[in-house]
PDB file of C-alpha atoms and ligand atoms in Angstrom:
ATOM      1  CA  UNK A 751      -0.023   0.074   0.018  1.00  0.00           C
ATOM      2  CA  UNK A 752       1.002   3.606  -0.173  1.00  0.00           C
ATOM      3  CA  UNK A 753      -0.222   4.663   3.183  1.00  0.00           C
ATOM      4  CA  UNK A 754       3.305   4.435   4.631  1.00  0.00           C
ATOM      5  CA  UNK A 755       4.515   7.745   5.787  1.00  0.00           C
ATOM      6  CA  UNK A 756       6.573   9.814   3.435  1.00  0.00           C
ATOM      7  CA  UNK A 757       8.482  11.422   6.210  1.00  0.00           C
ATOM      8  CA  UNK A 758       9.195  10.183   9.839  1.00  0.00           C
ATOM      9  CA  UNK A 759      11.319  11.510  12.672  1.00  0.00           C
ATOM     10  CA  UNK A 760      12.030   9.508  15.895  1.00  0.00           C
ATOM     11  CA  UNK A 761      13.566  11.026  18.838  1.00  0.00           C
ATOM     12  CA  UNK A 762      15.331  13.708  16.708  1.00  0.00           C
ATOM     13  CA  UNK A 763      17.813  15.899  18.419  1.00  0.00           C
ATOM     14  CA  UNK A 764      19.717  18.457  16.638  1.00  0.00           C
ATOM     15  CA  UNK A 765      21.877  21.581  17.417  1.00  0.00           C
ATOM     16  CA  UNK A 766      24.869  23.526  16.496  1.00  0.00           C
ATOM     17  CA  UNK A 767      28.500  22.950  17.499  1.00  0.00           C
ATOM     18  CA  UNK A 768      27.382  20.350  19.951  1.00  0.00           C
ATOM     19  CA  UNK A 769      24.905  22.557  21.429  1.00  0.00           C
ATOM     20  CA  UNK A 770      21.406  21.047  21.514  1.00  0.00           C
ATOM     21  CA  UNK A 771      18.671  23.297  20.013  1.00  0.00           C
ATOM     22  CA  UNK A 772      15.887  20.649  19.525  1.00  0.00           C
ATOM     23  CA  UNK A 773      15.178  17.593  21.513  1.00  0.00           C
ATOM     24  CA  UNK A 774      13.265  14.433  21.024  1.00  0.00           C
ATOM     25  CA  UNK A 775      10.959  15.433  18.117  1.00  0.00           C
ATOM     26  CA  UNK A 776       8.770  12.693  16.780  1.00  0.00           C
ATOM     27  CA  UNK A 777       6.491  13.215  13.748  1.00  0.00           C
ATOM     28  CA  UNK A 778       5.257  11.502  10.517  1.00  0.00           C
ATOM     29  CA  UNK A 779       3.612  13.020   7.410  1.00  0.00           C
ATOM     30  CA  UNK A 780       1.761  10.917   4.741  1.00  0.00           C
ATOM     31  CA  UNK A 781       1.153  11.596   1.221  1.00  0.00           C
ATOM     32  CA  UNK A 782      -1.300  14.578   0.695  1.00  0.00           C
ATOM     33  CA  UNK A 783      -0.986  15.725   4.329  1.00  0.00           C
ATOM     34  CA  UNK A 784       0.160  19.085   5.586  1.00  0.00           C
ATOM     35  CA  UNK A 785       1.917  19.400   8.977  1.00  0.00           C
ATOM     36  CA  UNK A 786       2.753  22.853  10.331  1.00  0.00           C
ATOM     37  CA  UNK A 787       5.547  23.516  12.661  1.00  0.00           C
ATOM     38  CA  UNK A 788       4.743  26.527  14.817  1.00  0.00           C
ATOM     39  CA  UNK A 789       6.263  28.182  17.816  1.00  0.00           C
ATOM     40  CA  UNK A 790       7.835  31.521  18.943  1.00  0.00           C
ATOM     41  CA  UNK A 791      11.189  32.924  17.816  1.00  0.00           C
ATOM     42  CA  UNK A 792      14.120  30.731  18.622  1.00  0.00           C
ATOM     43  CA  UNK A 793      11.886  27.679  19.448  1.00  0.00           C
ATOM     44  CA  UNK A 794      13.845  25.421  17.050  1.00  0.00           C
ATOM     45  CA  UNK A 795      11.550  25.332  14.083  1.00  0.00           C
ATOM     46  CA  UNK A 796      13.986  26.090  11.471  1.00  0.00           C
ATOM     47  CA  UNK A 797      16.652  23.691  13.045  1.00  0.00           C
ATOM     48  CA  UNK A 798      13.952  21.006  13.013  1.00  0.00           C
ATOM     49  CA  UNK A 799      13.300  21.528   9.338  1.00  0.00           C
ATOM     50  CA  UNK A 800      17.032  21.637   8.449  1.00  0.00           C
ATOM     51  CA  UNK A 801      17.476  18.198  10.050  1.00  0.00           C
ATOM     52  CA  UNK A 802      14.368  16.718   8.399  1.00  0.00           C
ATOM     53  CA  UNK A 803      15.778  18.037   5.095  1.00  0.00           C
ATOM     54  CA  UNK A 804      19.151  16.508   5.747  1.00  0.00           C
ATOM     55  CA  UNK A 805      20.721  19.867   5.571  1.00  0.00           C
ATOM     56  CA  UNK A 806      21.912  19.830   9.145  1.00  0.00           C
ATOM     57  CA  UNK A 807      23.137  16.532  10.575  1.00  0.00           C
ATOM     58  CA  UNK A 808      21.063  15.094  13.455  1.00  0.00           C
ATOM     59  CA  UNK A 809      22.855  14.761  16.899  1.00  0.00           C
ATOM     60  CA  UNK A 810      20.743  11.682  17.627  1.00  0.00           C
ATOM     61  CA  UNK A 811      17.443  10.005  16.456  1.00  0.00           C
ATOM     62  CA  UNK A 812      16.298   9.014  13.171  1.00  0.00           C
ATOM     63  CA  UNK A 813      14.762  10.789  10.076  1.00  0.00           C
ATOM     64  CA  UNK A 814      13.433   8.789   7.159  1.00  0.00           C
ATOM     65  CA  UNK A 815      11.991   9.971   3.716  1.00  0.00           C
ATOM     66  CA  UNK A 816      10.009   7.174   1.877  1.00  0.00           C
ATOM     67  CA  UNK A 817      11.633   4.616   4.226  1.00  0.00           C
ATOM     68  CA  UNK A 818      15.237   5.594   3.542  1.00  0.00           C
ATOM     69  CA  UNK A 819      17.177   7.113   6.462  1.00  0.00           C
ATOM     70  CA  UNK A 820      18.251  10.798   5.611  1.00  0.00           C
ATOM     71  CA  UNK A 821      21.883  11.155   5.440  1.00  0.00           C
ATOM     72  CA  UNK A 822      23.182  14.789   5.491  1.00  0.00           C
ATOM     73  CA  UNK A 823      26.379  13.846   3.697  1.00  0.00           C
ATOM     74  CA  UNK A 824      24.166  12.632   0.792  1.00  0.00           C
ATOM     75  CA  UNK A 825      21.666  15.476   0.077  1.00  0.00           C
ATOM     76  CA  UNK A 826      21.069  14.671  -3.657  1.00  0.00           C
ATOM     77  CA  UNK A 827      19.763  11.272  -2.560  1.00  0.00           C
ATOM     78  CA  UNK A 828      16.909  12.960  -0.836  1.00  0.00           C
ATOM     79  CA  UNK A 829      16.377  15.204  -3.914  1.00  0.00           C
ATOM     80  CA  UNK A 830      16.309  12.123  -6.111  1.00  0.00           C
ATOM     81  CA  UNK A 831      13.617  10.576  -3.842  1.00  0.00           C
ATOM     82  CA  UNK A 832      11.458  13.726  -4.321  1.00  0.00           C
ATOM     83  CA  UNK A 833      12.269  15.989  -1.451  1.00  0.00           C
ATOM     84  CA  UNK A 834      12.182  19.648  -2.078  1.00  0.00           C
ATOM     85  CA  UNK A 835      13.209  22.183   0.577  1.00  0.00           C
ATOM     86  CA  UNK A 836      12.494  25.815   0.015  1.00  0.00           C
ATOM     87  CA  UNK A 837      14.692  27.794   2.634  1.00  0.00           C
ATOM     88  CA  UNK A 838      13.535  31.172   3.990  1.00  0.00           C
ATOM     89  CA  UNK A 839      15.915  32.914   1.863  1.00  0.00           C
ATOM     90  CA  UNK A 840      14.117  31.237  -1.125  1.00  0.00           C
ATOM     91  CA  UNK A 841      17.409  29.963  -2.756  1.00  0.00           C
ATOM     92  CA  UNK A 842      16.743  31.754  -6.271  1.00  0.00           C
ATOM     93  CA  UNK A 843      19.395  33.211  -8.584  1.00  0.00           C
ATOM     94  CA  UNK A 844      18.927  37.053  -8.681  1.00  0.00           C
ATOM     95  CA  UNK A 845      20.328  37.597 -12.196  1.00  0.00           C
ATOM     96  CA  UNK A 846      18.211  34.839 -13.963  1.00  0.00           C
ATOM     97  CA  UNK A 847      14.821  35.522 -15.107  1.00  0.00           C
ATOM     98  CA  UNK A 848      11.458  33.932 -13.946  1.00  0.00           C
ATOM     99  CA  UNK A 849      11.322  31.933 -17.157  1.00  0.00           C
ATOM    100  CA  UNK A 850      14.798  30.573 -16.801  1.00  0.00           C
ATOM    101  CA  UNK A 851      14.032  29.224 -13.408  1.00  0.00           C
ATOM    102  CA  UNK A 852      10.784  27.536 -14.572  1.00  0.00           C
ATOM    103  CA  UNK A 853      12.623  25.967 -17.438  1.00  0.00           C
ATOM    104  CA  UNK A 854      15.488  24.514 -15.289  1.00  0.00           C
ATOM    105  CA  UNK A 855      12.945  23.279 -12.596  1.00  0.00           C
ATOM    106  CA  UNK A 856      10.963  21.021 -14.979  1.00  0.00           C
ATOM    107  CA  UNK A 857      11.721  17.449 -14.567  1.00  0.00           C
ATOM    108  CA  UNK A 858      10.855  16.814 -18.394  1.00  0.00           C
ATOM    109  CA  UNK A 859       9.393  19.208 -20.976  1.00  0.00           C
ATOM    110  CA  UNK A 860       5.833  19.123 -19.717  1.00  0.00           C
ATOM    111  CA  UNK A 861       3.966  22.191 -20.589  1.00  0.00           C
ATOM    112  CA  UNK A 862       0.903  20.862 -18.969  1.00  0.00           C
ATOM    113  CA  UNK A 863       2.501  20.652 -15.684  1.00  0.00           C
ATOM    114  CA  UNK A 864       4.049  24.163 -15.863  1.00  0.00           C
ATOM    115  CA  UNK A 865       0.632  25.372 -16.779  1.00  0.00           C
ATOM    116  CA  UNK A 866      -1.054  23.605 -13.816  1.00  0.00           C
ATOM    117  CA  UNK A 867       1.339  24.918 -11.455  1.00  0.00           C
ATOM    118  CA  UNK A 868       1.352  28.526 -12.744  1.00  0.00           C
ATOM    119  CA  UNK A 869      -2.334  28.368 -12.646  1.00  0.00           C
ATOM    120  CA  UNK A 870      -2.076  28.512  -8.940  1.00  0.00           C
ATOM    121  CA  UNK A 871       0.282  31.525  -8.977  1.00  0.00           C
ATOM    122  CA  UNK A 872      -1.234  33.488 -11.835  1.00  0.00           C
ATOM    123  CA  UNK A 873       0.970  36.616 -10.946  1.00  0.00           C
ATOM    124  CA  UNK A 874       4.089  34.730 -11.905  1.00  0.00           C
ATOM    125  CA  UNK A 875       2.826  33.900 -15.563  1.00  0.00           C
ATOM    126  CA  UNK A 876       2.924  37.395 -16.422  1.00  0.00           C
ATOM    127  CA  UNK A 877       6.616  37.750 -15.029  1.00  0.00           C
ATOM    128  CA  UNK A 878       8.445  35.220 -17.131  1.00  0.00           C
ATOM    129  CA  UNK A 879      10.980  37.674 -18.749  1.00  0.00           C
ATOM    130  CA  UNK A 880      11.580  39.550 -15.375  1.00  0.00           C
ATOM    131  CA  UNK A 881      14.880  39.257 -13.529  1.00  0.00           C
ATOM    132  CA  UNK A 882      14.394  37.516 -10.182  1.00  0.00           C
ATOM    133  CA  UNK A 883      16.336  40.249  -8.417  1.00  0.00           C
ATOM    134  CA  UNK A 884      13.577  42.762  -9.374  1.00  0.00           C
ATOM    135  CA  UNK A 885      10.630  40.797  -8.135  1.00  0.00           C
ATOM    136  CA  UNK A 886       8.930  41.703  -4.820  1.00  0.00           C
ATOM    137  CA  UNK A 887       9.227  39.402  -1.772  1.00  0.00           C
ATOM    138  CA  UNK A 888       5.907  37.729  -2.623  1.00  0.00           C
ATOM    139  CA  UNK A 889       6.659  37.185  -6.164  1.00  0.00           C
ATOM    140  CA  UNK A 890      10.012  35.603  -5.262  1.00  0.00           C
ATOM    141  CA  UNK A 891       8.424  33.411  -2.727  1.00  0.00           C
ATOM    142  CA  UNK A 892       5.696  32.398  -5.321  1.00  0.00           C
ATOM    143  CA  UNK A 893       8.589  31.468  -7.757  1.00  0.00           C
ATOM    144  CA  UNK A 894      10.398  29.451  -5.138  1.00  0.00           C
ATOM    145  CA  UNK A 895       7.444  27.398  -4.478  1.00  0.00           C
ATOM    146  CA  UNK A 896       6.621  26.950  -8.158  1.00  0.00           C
ATOM    147  CA  UNK A 897      10.169  25.727  -8.777  1.00  0.00           C
ATOM    148  CA  UNK A 898       9.783  23.228  -6.052  1.00  0.00           C
ATOM    149  CA  UNK A 899       6.500  21.860  -7.341  1.00  0.00           C
ATOM    150  CA  UNK A 900       7.528  21.766 -10.888  1.00  0.00           C
ATOM    151  CA  UNK A 901      10.042  19.049  -9.981  1.00  0.00           C
ATOM    152  CA  UNK A 902       6.928  16.904  -8.913  1.00  0.00           C
ATOM    153  CA  UNK A 903       8.042  16.343  -5.281  1.00  0.00           C
ATOM    154  CA  UNK A 904       6.746  13.773  -2.958  1.00  0.00           C
ATOM    155  CA  UNK A 905       7.795  15.897  -0.069  1.00  0.00           C
ATOM    156  CA  UNK A 906       7.745  19.586   0.084  1.00  0.00           C
ATOM    157  CA  UNK A 907       9.211  21.510   3.139  1.00  0.00           C
ATOM    158  CA  UNK A 908       8.841  25.215   3.415  1.00  0.00           C
ATOM    159  CA  UNK A 909      10.617  27.434   5.854  1.00  0.00           C
ATOM    160  CA  UNK A 910       8.718  30.666   7.008  1.00  0.00           C
ATOM    161  CA  UNK A 911       7.184  31.167   3.547  1.00  0.00           C
ATOM    162  CA  UNK A 912       5.300  34.231   4.976  1.00  0.00           C
ATOM    163  CA  UNK A 913       8.392  35.875   6.094  1.00  0.00           C
ATOM    164  CA  UNK A 914       8.153  39.616   4.889  1.00  0.00           C
ATOM    165  CA  UNK A 915       5.093  38.887   2.781  1.00  0.00           C
ATOM    166  CA  UNK A 916       1.745  40.773   3.131  1.00  0.00           C
ATOM    167  CA  UNK A 917      -0.952  38.799   4.705  1.00  0.00           C
ATOM    168  CA  UNK A 918      -2.945  38.973   1.535  1.00  0.00           C
ATOM    169  CA  UNK A 919      -0.254  37.132  -0.290  1.00  0.00           C
ATOM    170  CA  UNK A 920      -0.015  34.564   2.374  1.00  0.00           C
ATOM    171  CA  UNK A 921      -3.790  34.070   2.197  1.00  0.00           C
ATOM    172  CA  UNK A 922      -3.322  33.150  -1.414  1.00  0.00           C
ATOM    173  CA  UNK A 923      -0.310  31.056  -1.226  1.00  0.00           C
ATOM    174  CA  UNK A 924      -1.047  28.684   1.727  1.00  0.00           C
ATOM    175  CA  UNK A 925      -4.289  27.459   0.323  1.00  0.00           C
ATOM    176  CA  UNK A 926      -2.706  26.963  -3.146  1.00  0.00           C
ATOM    177  CA  UNK A 927       0.166  24.658  -1.566  1.00  0.00           C
ATOM    178  CA  UNK A 928      -2.588  22.878   0.299  1.00  0.00           C
ATOM    179  CA  UNK A 929      -4.649  22.284  -2.665  1.00  0.00           C
ATOM    180  CA  UNK A 930      -1.809  20.980  -4.778  1.00  0.00           C
ATOM    181  CA  UNK A 931      -0.741  18.709  -1.769  1.00  0.00           C
ATOM    182  CA  UNK A 932      -4.064  16.995  -1.858  1.00  0.00           C
ATOM    183  CA  UNK A 933      -4.385  16.949  -5.504  1.00  0.00           C
ATOM    184  CA  UNK A 934      -0.975  15.318  -6.083  1.00  0.00           C
ATOM    185  CA  UNK A 935      -0.391  13.492  -2.846  1.00  0.00           C
ATOM    186  CA  UNK A 936       2.459  15.719  -1.831  1.00  0.00           C
ATOM    187  CA  UNK A 937       3.472  15.403   1.863  1.00  0.00           C
ATOM    188  CA  UNK A 938       3.980  18.936   3.132  1.00  0.00           C
ATOM    189  CA  UNK A 939       5.855  20.469   6.189  1.00  0.00           C
ATOM    190  CA  UNK A 940       5.467  24.188   6.802  1.00  0.00           C
ATOM    191  CA  UNK A 941       7.250  26.163   9.357  1.00  0.00           C
ATOM    192  CA  UNK A 942       5.094  29.226   9.936  1.00  0.00           C
ATOM    193  CA  UNK A 943       4.808  32.381  12.220  1.00  0.00           C
ATOM    194  CA  UNK A 944       1.054  33.064  11.145  1.00  0.00           C
ATOM    195  CA  UNK A 945      -0.538  30.474  13.469  1.00  0.00           C
ATOM    196  CA  UNK A 946      -4.227  31.182  12.407  1.00  0.00           C
ATOM    197  CA  UNK A 947      -3.437  30.955   8.588  1.00  0.00           C
ATOM    198  CA  UNK A 948      -1.175  27.866   9.082  1.00  0.00           C
ATOM    199  CA  UNK A 949      -3.764  25.971  11.052  1.00  0.00           C
ATOM    200  CA  UNK A 950      -6.286  26.716   8.600  1.00  0.00           C
ATOM    201  CA  UNK A 951      -4.546  24.843   5.801  1.00  0.00           C
ATOM    202  CA  UNK A 952      -3.021  22.196   7.798  1.00  0.00           C
ATOM    203  CA  UNK A 953      -4.130  18.775   8.787  1.00  0.00           C
ATOM    204  CA  UNK A 954      -2.055  18.538  11.672  1.00  0.00           C
ATOM    205  CA  UNK A 955       0.201  20.930  13.670  1.00  0.00           C
ATOM    206  CA  UNK A 956       2.939  20.971  16.444  1.00  0.00           C
ATOM    207  CA  UNK A 957       3.975  23.813  18.567  1.00  0.00           C
ATOM    208  CA  UNK A 958       7.711  23.988  19.525  1.00  0.00           C
ATOM    209  CA  UNK A 959       9.042  25.872  22.492  1.00  0.00           C
ATOM    210  CA  UNK A 960      12.433  25.936  23.912  1.00  0.00           C
ATOM    211  CA  UNK A 961      13.325  23.195  21.400  1.00  0.00           C
ATOM    212  CA  UNK A 962      10.558  20.743  22.665  1.00  0.00           C
ATOM    213  CA  UNK A 963       7.236  19.805  21.254  1.00  0.00           C
ATOM    214  CA  UNK A 964       4.887  21.291  23.831  1.00  0.00           C
ATOM    215  CA  UNK A 965       1.633  20.671  21.924  1.00  0.00           C
ATOM    216  CA  UNK A 966       0.494  18.698  18.958  1.00  0.00           C
ATOM    217  CA  UNK A 967      -2.782  17.684  17.298  1.00  0.00           C
ATOM    218  CA  UNK A 968      -5.282  18.008  14.493  1.00  0.00           C
ATOM    219  CA  UNK A 969      -5.255  21.469  13.013  1.00  0.00           C
ATOM    220  CA  UNK A 970      -8.999  21.821  13.298  1.00  0.00           C
ATOM    221  CA  UNK A 971      -8.990  21.047  16.998  1.00  0.00           C
ATOM    222  CA  UNK A 972      -6.128  23.411  17.706  1.00  0.00           C
ATOM    223  CA  UNK A 973      -8.004  26.179  15.858  1.00  0.00           C
ATOM    224  CA  UNK A 974     -10.961  25.701  18.116  1.00  0.00           C
ATOM    225  CA  UNK A 975      -8.630  25.834  21.058  1.00  0.00           C
ATOM    226  CA  UNK A 976      -6.506  28.637  20.396  1.00  0.00           C
ATOM    227  CA  UNK A 977      -6.056  29.477  24.272  1.00  0.00           C
ATOM    228  CA  UNK A 978      -4.136  26.153  24.502  1.00  0.00           C
ATOM    229  CA  UNK A 979      -1.894  27.195  21.360  1.00  0.00           C
ATOM    230  CA  UNK A 980      -1.388  30.485  23.010  1.00  0.00           C
ATOM    231  CA  UNK A 981      -0.253  29.028  26.384  1.00  0.00           C
ATOM    232  CA  UNK A 982       1.958  26.654  24.454  1.00  0.00           C
ATOM    233  CA  UNK A 983       3.694  29.711  22.889  1.00  0.00           C
ATOM    234  CA  UNK A 984       4.167  31.550  26.051  1.00  0.00           C
ATOM    235  CA  UNK A 985       3.912  28.953  28.846  1.00  0.00           C
ATOM    236  CA  UNK A 986       6.116  25.997  28.713  1.00  0.00           C
ATOM    237  CA  UNK A 987       9.842  25.948  29.036  1.00  0.00           C
TER     238      UNK A 987
HETATM  239  P1  ATP B1076      12.662  31.875  14.352  1.00  0.00           P
HETATM  240  O1  ATP B1076      11.261  31.773  14.217  1.00  0.00           O
HETATM  241  O2  ATP B1076      13.292  33.024  14.999  1.00  0.00           O
HETATM  242  O3  ATP B1076      13.527  31.683  12.976  1.00  0.00           O
HETATM  243  P2  ATP B1076      13.110  29.064  15.031  1.00  0.00           P
HETATM  244  O4  ATP B1076      11.963  28.491  15.860  1.00  0.00           O
HETATM  245  O5  ATP B1076      13.319  28.792  13.559  1.00  0.00           O
HETATM  246  O6  ATP B1076      13.154  30.679  15.235  1.00  0.00           O
HETATM  247  P3  ATP B1076      15.800  28.162  15.274  1.00  0.00           P
HETATM  248  O7  ATP B1076      16.447  29.005  14.055  1.00  0.00           O
HETATM  249  O8  ATP B1076      15.803  26.798  14.862  1.00  0.00           O
HETATM  250  O9  ATP B1076      14.539  28.804  15.860  1.00  0.00           O
HETATM  251  O10 ATP B1076      16.831  28.388  16.423  1.00  0.00           O
HETATM  252  C1  ATP B1076      16.796  27.517  17.525  1.00  0.00           C
HETATM  253  C2  ATP B1076      17.993  27.927  18.536  1.00  0.00           C
HETATM  254  O11 ATP B1076      19.185  27.560  17.790  1.00  0.00           O
HETATM  255  C3  ATP B1076      18.109  29.264  18.950  1.00  0.00           C
HETATM  256  O12 ATP B1076      18.707  29.272  20.268  1.00  0.00           O
HETATM  257  C4  ATP B1076      19.121  29.839  18.037  1.00  0.00           C
HETATM  258  O13 ATP B1076      19.809  30.860  18.554  1.00  0.00           O
HETATM  259  C5  ATP B1076      20.107  28.434  17.823  1.00  0.00           C
HETATM  260  N1  ATP B1076      20.605  28.575  16.333  1.00  0.00           N
HETATM  261  C6  ATP B1076      20.058  28.800  15.245  1.00  0.00           C
HETATM  262  N2  ATP B1076      20.838  28.769  14.206  1.00  0.00           N
HETATM  263  C7  ATP B1076      22.142  28.498  14.763  1.00  0.00           C
HETATM  264  C8  ATP B1076      23.549  28.556  14.216  1.00  0.00           C
HETATM  265  N3  ATP B1076      23.739  28.590  12.775  1.00  0.00           N
HETATM  266  N4  ATP B1076      24.506  28.283  15.036  1.00  0.00           N
HETATM  267  C9  ATP B1076      24.215  28.320  16.427  1.00  0.00           C
HETATM  268  N5  ATP B1076      23.114  28.376  16.911  1.00  0.00           N
HETATM  269  C10 ATP B1076      22.002  28.565  16.035  1.00  0.00           C
END
């Protein structure tokens, strides 16, 4: 069956230069499912995502993507398995055009696929000949997500997509990601500051505080119990 999780983490502990930043994170994300990682500044969200993506080596614990252990020494293996990671600085090439990015991102010359991705981000379609360095923050973020989606990922991880973006843009982009995840069975992990918007498009969410998971559950339940989410932000530690 294909109900096996796309991404799992067991007792994940990670940090920098021997100093622990996140401890004992357990999670699993299945095809078509959206998981949000929430929490205040410095809680360890980015560190968690970097370890899940194999960008940062784990200190202990185990991460698997499609059943294969993530090995930070071999990032291309994860990419080949369909993992795409969109960092918070977006990872684009400022002097290249939008069209050049889209062309390089396609796994095969598939106009139809490009069309179906661009349909979700109509603003991009009009900007093909624009140099990326001249795009607004929101346009760059749309491009970064479109580039990741064109590769037909099985797993998409996005770090602080909403960073520096107008809420209106975030309100367009998060549902677009959720819809594509559902339609194409992509497992998605979002690190988000906008708690309400993130919960509204997620299936499940976890709140990190001081490097530990202090609350997790179905996104709908957490939306109805915002006071619990708030105390997880400000309370534990
Ligand atoms: P924010 O929302 O502010 O980005 P975050 O939840 O993503 O926060 P992390 O960036 O994962 O938090 O940081 C977790 C902890 O690890 C913090 O104490 C931070 O100072 C520390 N940290 C992050 N990056 C590094 C680094 N490159 N070297 C050393 N320590 C780091």
